[in-house]
């Protein structure tokens, strides 16, 4: 059993900078956006210190890294320019992610805005069918979502429905976000095994490729999506965690999580301070 634990890190100083940041937290994996999460402008790969980054990762036992697609990609959009931008961006992102040595692209399925869920599910599957025309080794991992607004992926059934509509779906995986599933109503705190059984029944555990480890600022079912620091109490500037260390520690050491990238996306305390190093050490420790 091998634990692959890390966090989101910055790519501003290239793959080498990202890998160094990850090592400084005691990570053996990490997640990056290939540029700003809010837009689709991307620096040329030549500037990303890829070879140096890969050498550093090898030396420090870091691997199995994850790319997160930007939030503005919306494959459920009925607006042609947004939809087409999403498809062309992700088609290129597969190339970029492979060049960086990533094995997974995590993607928010999309939001149906003025249409309905069925429209959104069809639209996303249609886009994925186009994107997956190119052969690649990496998995596009649909993220479980909190269910705020019109976002799709708020339950396992919606993700399963997208997957079954995609023809070449052997490269579609799922990213399980602890904050999002808790916020959408799954009882990961009292019955994580039951939630995993349900996942297996509806989607199939072989699709589960990546975890996002976050606390939640809201009670189960709140459909909010606001991440908390692990086990934070009211004295934390960001607020109290409703999921808690016990649950996240149990998930990290659960058989389903072994050999999969487990990525923290917990909040920064202020502009210069995060708790990644402390949170990773806490979670790594066996009990
Ligand atoms: Fe996400
Ligand atoms: Fe997430
Ligand atoms: Zn989130």
Coordinates of C-alpha atoms and ligand atoms in Angstrom, one line a residue:
X1 CA 0.0 0.0 0.0
X2 CA 1.4 3.3 -1.0
X3 CA 0.2 6.7 0.0
X4 CA 0.3 9.4 -2.7
X5 CA -0.3 12.7 -0.9
X6 CA 0.1 16.2 -2.1
X7 CA -1.6 19.5 -2.7
X8 CA -2.4 22.1 -5.4
X9 CA 0.9 24.0 -6.2
X10 CA 1.8 26.9 -8.5
X11 CA 3.1 26.5 -12.0
X12 CA 4.3 30.2 -12.1
X13 CA 7.9 29.0 -11.9
X14 CA 7.4 26.1 -14.3
X15 CA 7.3 22.4 -13.6
X16 CA 10.5 22.7 -11.6
X17 CA 9.0 25.3 -9.3
X18 CA 5.9 23.3 -8.9
X19 CA 7.9 20.2 -8.0
X20 CA 10.1 22.1 -5.5
X21 CA 7.0 23.6 -3.8
X22 CA 5.5 20.1 -3.5
X23 CA 8.7 18.7 -2.0
X24 CA 8.7 21.6 0.5
X25 CA 5.4 20.3 1.9
X26 CA 6.5 16.7 2.1
X27 CA 4.4 15.7 -0.9
X28 CA 5.0 12.8 -3.2
X29 CA 2.4 14.0 -5.8
X30 CA 0.8 17.3 -6.7
X31 CA -1.8 19.1 -8.8
X32 CA -1.3 22.2 -11.1
X33 CA -3.3 24.4 -13.3
X34 CA -1.3 24.9 -16.5
X35 CA -1.9 28.7 -16.1
X36 CA -4.4 30.9 -14.4
X37 CA -7.5 28.9 -13.3
X38 CA -9.8 31.7 -14.4
X39 CA -8.7 32.0 -18.0
X40 CA -7.4 29.9 -21.0
X41 CA -4.2 31.9 -21.8
X42 CA -1.2 29.5 -21.5
X43 CA 2.5 30.1 -21.6
X44 CA 4.5 28.1 -24.2
X45 CA 5.8 24.8 -23.0
X46 CA 9.4 25.8 -23.7
X47 CA 9.2 28.2 -20.7
X48 CA 8.0 25.6 -18.3
X49 CA 11.3 24.0 -17.2
X50 CA 9.9 20.5 -17.9
X51 CA 13.1 18.5 -18.1
X52 CA 14.5 20.0 -14.9
X53 CA 11.1 19.5 -13.3
X54 CA 11.0 15.8 -14.2
X55 CA 14.5 15.2 -13.0
X56 CA 13.8 16.9 -9.7
X57 CA 10.6 14.8 -9.3
X58 CA 12.4 11.6 -10.0
X59 CA 15.1 12.5 -7.4
X60 CA 12.5 13.3 -4.8
X61 CA 10.1 10.4 -5.4
X62 CA 7.3 12.6 -6.8
X63 CA 5.0 11.2 -9.5
X64 CA 1.5 10.6 -10.8
X65 CA 0.7 14.3 -11.1
X66 CA -2.7 15.9 -11.9
X67 CA -3.7 18.8 -14.1
X68 CA -6.9 20.7 -13.2
X69 CA -8.8 22.3 -16.1
X70 CA -9.7 26.0 -15.7
X71 CA -13.1 26.9 -14.1
X72 CA -14.3 28.8 -17.2
X73 CA -14.4 25.7 -19.3
X74 CA -18.1 24.8 -19.5
X75 CA -18.9 21.9 -21.8
X76 CA -22.6 22.1 -20.8
X77 CA -23.0 25.6 -22.2
X78 CA -25.6 26.2 -24.9
X79 CA -23.5 29.3 -26.1
X80 CA -21.5 28.2 -29.1
X81 CA -18.4 30.3 -28.4
X82 CA -18.1 29.0 -24.8
X83 CA -18.8 25.4 -25.9
X84 CA -16.3 25.6 -28.7
X85 CA -13.6 27.3 -26.6
X86 CA -14.0 24.4 -24.0
X87 CA -13.5 21.8 -26.7
X88 CA -10.5 23.4 -28.3
X89 CA -8.9 24.3 -25.0
X90 CA -9.2 20.7 -23.7
X91 CA -8.0 19.2 -26.9
X92 CA -4.8 21.3 -26.5
X93 CA -4.7 20.7 -22.7
X94 CA -4.3 17.0 -23.3
X95 CA -1.1 17.7 -25.2
X96 CA 0.2 20.1 -22.6
X97 CA -0.6 17.8 -19.7
X98 CA 1.1 14.9 -21.5
X99 CA 4.2 17.0 -22.1
X100 CA 4.2 17.9 -18.4
X101 CA 4.1 14.1 -17.6
X102 CA 0.6 14.3 -16.0
X103 CA -1.6 11.2 -15.9
X104 CA -4.9 13.0 -15.2
X105 CA -6.9 16.1 -16.2
X106 CA -9.6 16.9 -13.6
X107 CA -12.6 18.6 -15.1
X108 CA -15.7 20.2 -13.7
X109 CA -18.4 18.6 -15.9
X110 CA -20.2 21.9 -16.5
X111 CA -23.3 24.0 -15.7
X112 CA -26.5 24.0 -17.7
X113 CA -27.4 27.6 -16.9
X114 CA -30.7 28.4 -18.8
X115 CA -31.3 24.9 -20.1
X116 CA -31.9 21.7 -18.1
X117 CA -29.9 18.8 -16.7
X118 CA -30.6 16.4 -19.6
X119 CA -29.5 19.1 -22.1
X120 CA -26.3 19.5 -20.1
X121 CA -25.6 15.8 -19.8
X122 CA -25.9 15.4 -23.6
X123 CA -23.9 18.5 -24.4
X124 CA -21.0 17.4 -22.1
X125 CA -20.9 13.8 -23.6
X126 CA -21.0 15.2 -27.1
X127 CA -18.0 17.5 -26.3
X128 CA -16.1 14.6 -24.7
X129 CA -16.7 12.5 -27.8
X130 CA -14.9 15.2 -29.9
X131 CA -12.1 15.7 -27.4
X132 CA -11.4 12.0 -27.1
X133 CA -10.9 11.5 -30.8
X134 CA -7.2 11.9 -30.2
X135 CA -5.4 8.9 -28.7
X136 CA -3.8 9.6 -25.3
X137 CA -2.7 7.7 -22.2
X138 CA -4.2 10.2 -19.8
X139 CA -7.6 10.1 -18.0
X140 CA -10.1 12.9 -18.1
X141 CA -11.5 12.8 -14.6
X142 CA -15.0 14.2 -14.1
X143 CA -15.1 15.8 -10.6
X144 CA -17.9 15.1 -8.2
X145 CA -19.6 18.5 -7.6
X146 CA -21.3 20.2 -4.6
X147 CA -24.5 20.9 -6.6
X148 CA -24.5 24.7 -6.3
X149 CA -26.5 26.6 -9.0
X150 CA -27.0 24.5 -12.1
X151 CA -23.7 22.6 -11.9
X152 CA -23.8 19.0 -13.2
X153 CA -22.1 16.1 -11.3
X154 CA -23.9 16.7 -8.0
X155 CA -24.6 12.9 -7.7
X156 CA -23.0 9.7 -9.0
X157 CA -25.9 9.1 -11.4
X158 CA -25.2 12.3 -13.4
X159 CA -21.5 11.3 -13.8
X160 CA -22.5 7.7 -14.8
X161 CA -24.9 9.2 -17.3
X162 CA -22.2 11.2 -19.0
X163 CA -19.8 8.3 -19.0
X164 CA -22.2 5.9 -20.7
X165 CA -22.9 8.5 -23.4
X166 CA -19.2 8.7 -24.3
X167 CA -18.1 6.2 -26.9
X168 CA -14.4 5.9 -26.1
X169 CA -15.0 6.1 -22.4
X170 CA -12.1 3.9 -21.3
X171 CA -10.1 7.1 -20.7
X172 CA -12.9 8.8 -18.5
X173 CA -12.2 8.6 -14.8
X174 CA -13.7 10.4 -11.7
X175 CA -12.2 12.7 -9.1
X176 CA -13.8 12.3 -5.7
X177 CA -13.8 15.7 -3.9
X178 CA -14.6 15.2 -0.1
X179 CA -16.0 18.8 0.3
X180 CA -18.2 18.5 -2.8
X181 CA -19.7 15.1 -2.0
X182 CA -20.4 16.1 1.6
X183 CA -22.0 19.3 0.4
X184 CA -24.1 17.5 -2.1
X185 CA -25.4 15.2 0.6
X186 CA -23.3 12.0 0.8
X187 CA -22.6 11.0 4.3
X188 CA -18.8 10.5 4.1
X189 CA -18.4 11.3 7.8
X190 CA -20.5 8.5 9.2
X191 CA -20.6 6.0 6.3
X192 CA -17.7 6.4 3.9
X193 CA -17.8 2.6 3.2
X194 CA -21.5 2.9 2.2
X195 CA -20.7 5.9 -0.1
X196 CA -17.9 3.9 -1.8
X197 CA -20.4 0.9 -2.2
X198 CA -22.8 3.3 -3.9
X199 CA -20.1 4.7 -6.1
X200 CA -19.2 1.2 -7.1
X201 CA -22.8 0.3 -7.9
X202 CA -23.5 3.5 -9.9
X203 CA -20.2 4.3 -11.6
X204 CA -17.7 1.5 -10.8
X205 CA -14.7 1.8 -8.5
X206 CA -12.4 1.2 -11.4
X207 CA -13.3 4.8 -12.6
X208 CA -12.1 6.3 -9.3
X209 CA -8.7 7.8 -10.1
X210 CA -8.1 10.9 -8.0
X211 CA -9.2 12.3 -4.6
X212 CA -9.5 16.0 -3.5
X213 CA -9.1 16.2 0.2
X214 CA -10.9 19.2 1.7
X215 CA -12.8 20.1 4.8
X216 CA -16.1 21.9 4.4
X217 CA -17.3 25.1 5.9
X218 CA -20.9 23.9 5.7
X219 CA -23.1 21.1 7.0
X220 CA -23.8 18.0 4.8
X221 CA -26.2 18.7 2.0
X222 CA -25.7 22.5 2.0
X223 CA -24.7 22.6 -1.7
X224 CA -22.2 25.4 -1.1
X225 CA -18.7 24.3 -2.1
X226 CA -16.6 26.2 0.4
X227 CA -13.4 24.4 1.4
X228 CA -12.2 24.4 5.0
X229 CA -8.8 23.6 6.5
X230 CA -8.7 20.1 8.0
X231 CA -10.3 20.0 11.5
X232 CA -10.3 23.8 11.7
X233 CA -12.4 25.2 14.6
X234 CA -14.0 28.7 15.0
X235 CA -10.6 30.3 15.6
X236 CA -9.5 29.6 12.0
X237 CA -9.8 32.8 10.0
X238 CA -11.6 30.8 7.2
X239 CA -14.1 29.1 9.6
X240 CA -15.0 25.7 11.1
X241 CA -14.6 22.4 9.3
X242 CA -17.7 20.1 9.3
X243 CA -15.9 17.0 7.9
X244 CA -13.0 16.8 10.3
X245 CA -9.6 15.1 10.6
X246 CA -11.0 11.7 11.7
X247 CA -12.9 11.3 8.4
X248 CA -10.2 12.6 6.1
X249 CA -7.5 10.5 7.8
X250 CA -9.7 7.4 7.4
X251 CA -10.2 8.1 3.7
X252 CA -6.4 8.7 3.2
X253 CA -5.6 5.3 4.7
X254 CA -8.6 3.4 3.2
X255 CA -7.8 0.7 0.7
X256 CA -9.6 2.6 -2.2
X257 CA -7.3 5.5 -1.8
X258 CA -4.0 3.6 -2.1
X259 CA -1.8 4.4 -5.1
X260 CA -4.1 7.2 -6.1
X261 CA -3.2 10.9 -6.0
X262 CA -4.8 12.5 -2.9
X263 CA -4.7 16.3 -3.4
X264 CA -5.4 19.0 -0.8
X265 CA -7.2 22.1 -1.9
X266 CA -7.6 23.6 1.5
X267 CA -7.7 27.4 1.9
X268 CA -4.7 29.7 2.4
X269 CA -4.9 31.5 5.8
X270 CA -3.8 34.7 4.2
X271 CA -1.9 35.8 1.1
X272 CA 1.3 34.2 2.1
X273 CA 0.5 31.3 4.5
X274 CA -1.0 27.9 3.8
X275 CA -1.2 24.8 6.0
X276 CA -0.3 22.2 3.4
X277 CA 2.8 21.0 5.1
X278 CA 1.1 20.6 8.5
X279 CA -2.0 19.0 6.9
X280 CA 0.0 16.6 4.9
X281 CA 2.1 15.5 7.9
X282 CA -1.1 15.0 10.0
X283 CA -2.7 12.9 7.4
X284 CA 0.3 10.8 6.5
X285 CA 0.9 9.7 10.1
X286 CA -0.6 6.3 10.8
X287 CA -2.5 5.8 14.0
Ligands
LIG1 FE1 -12.2 21.2 -8.9
LIG2 FE1 -11.9 19.8 -6.0
LIG3 ZN1 -14.5 23.0 -4.5

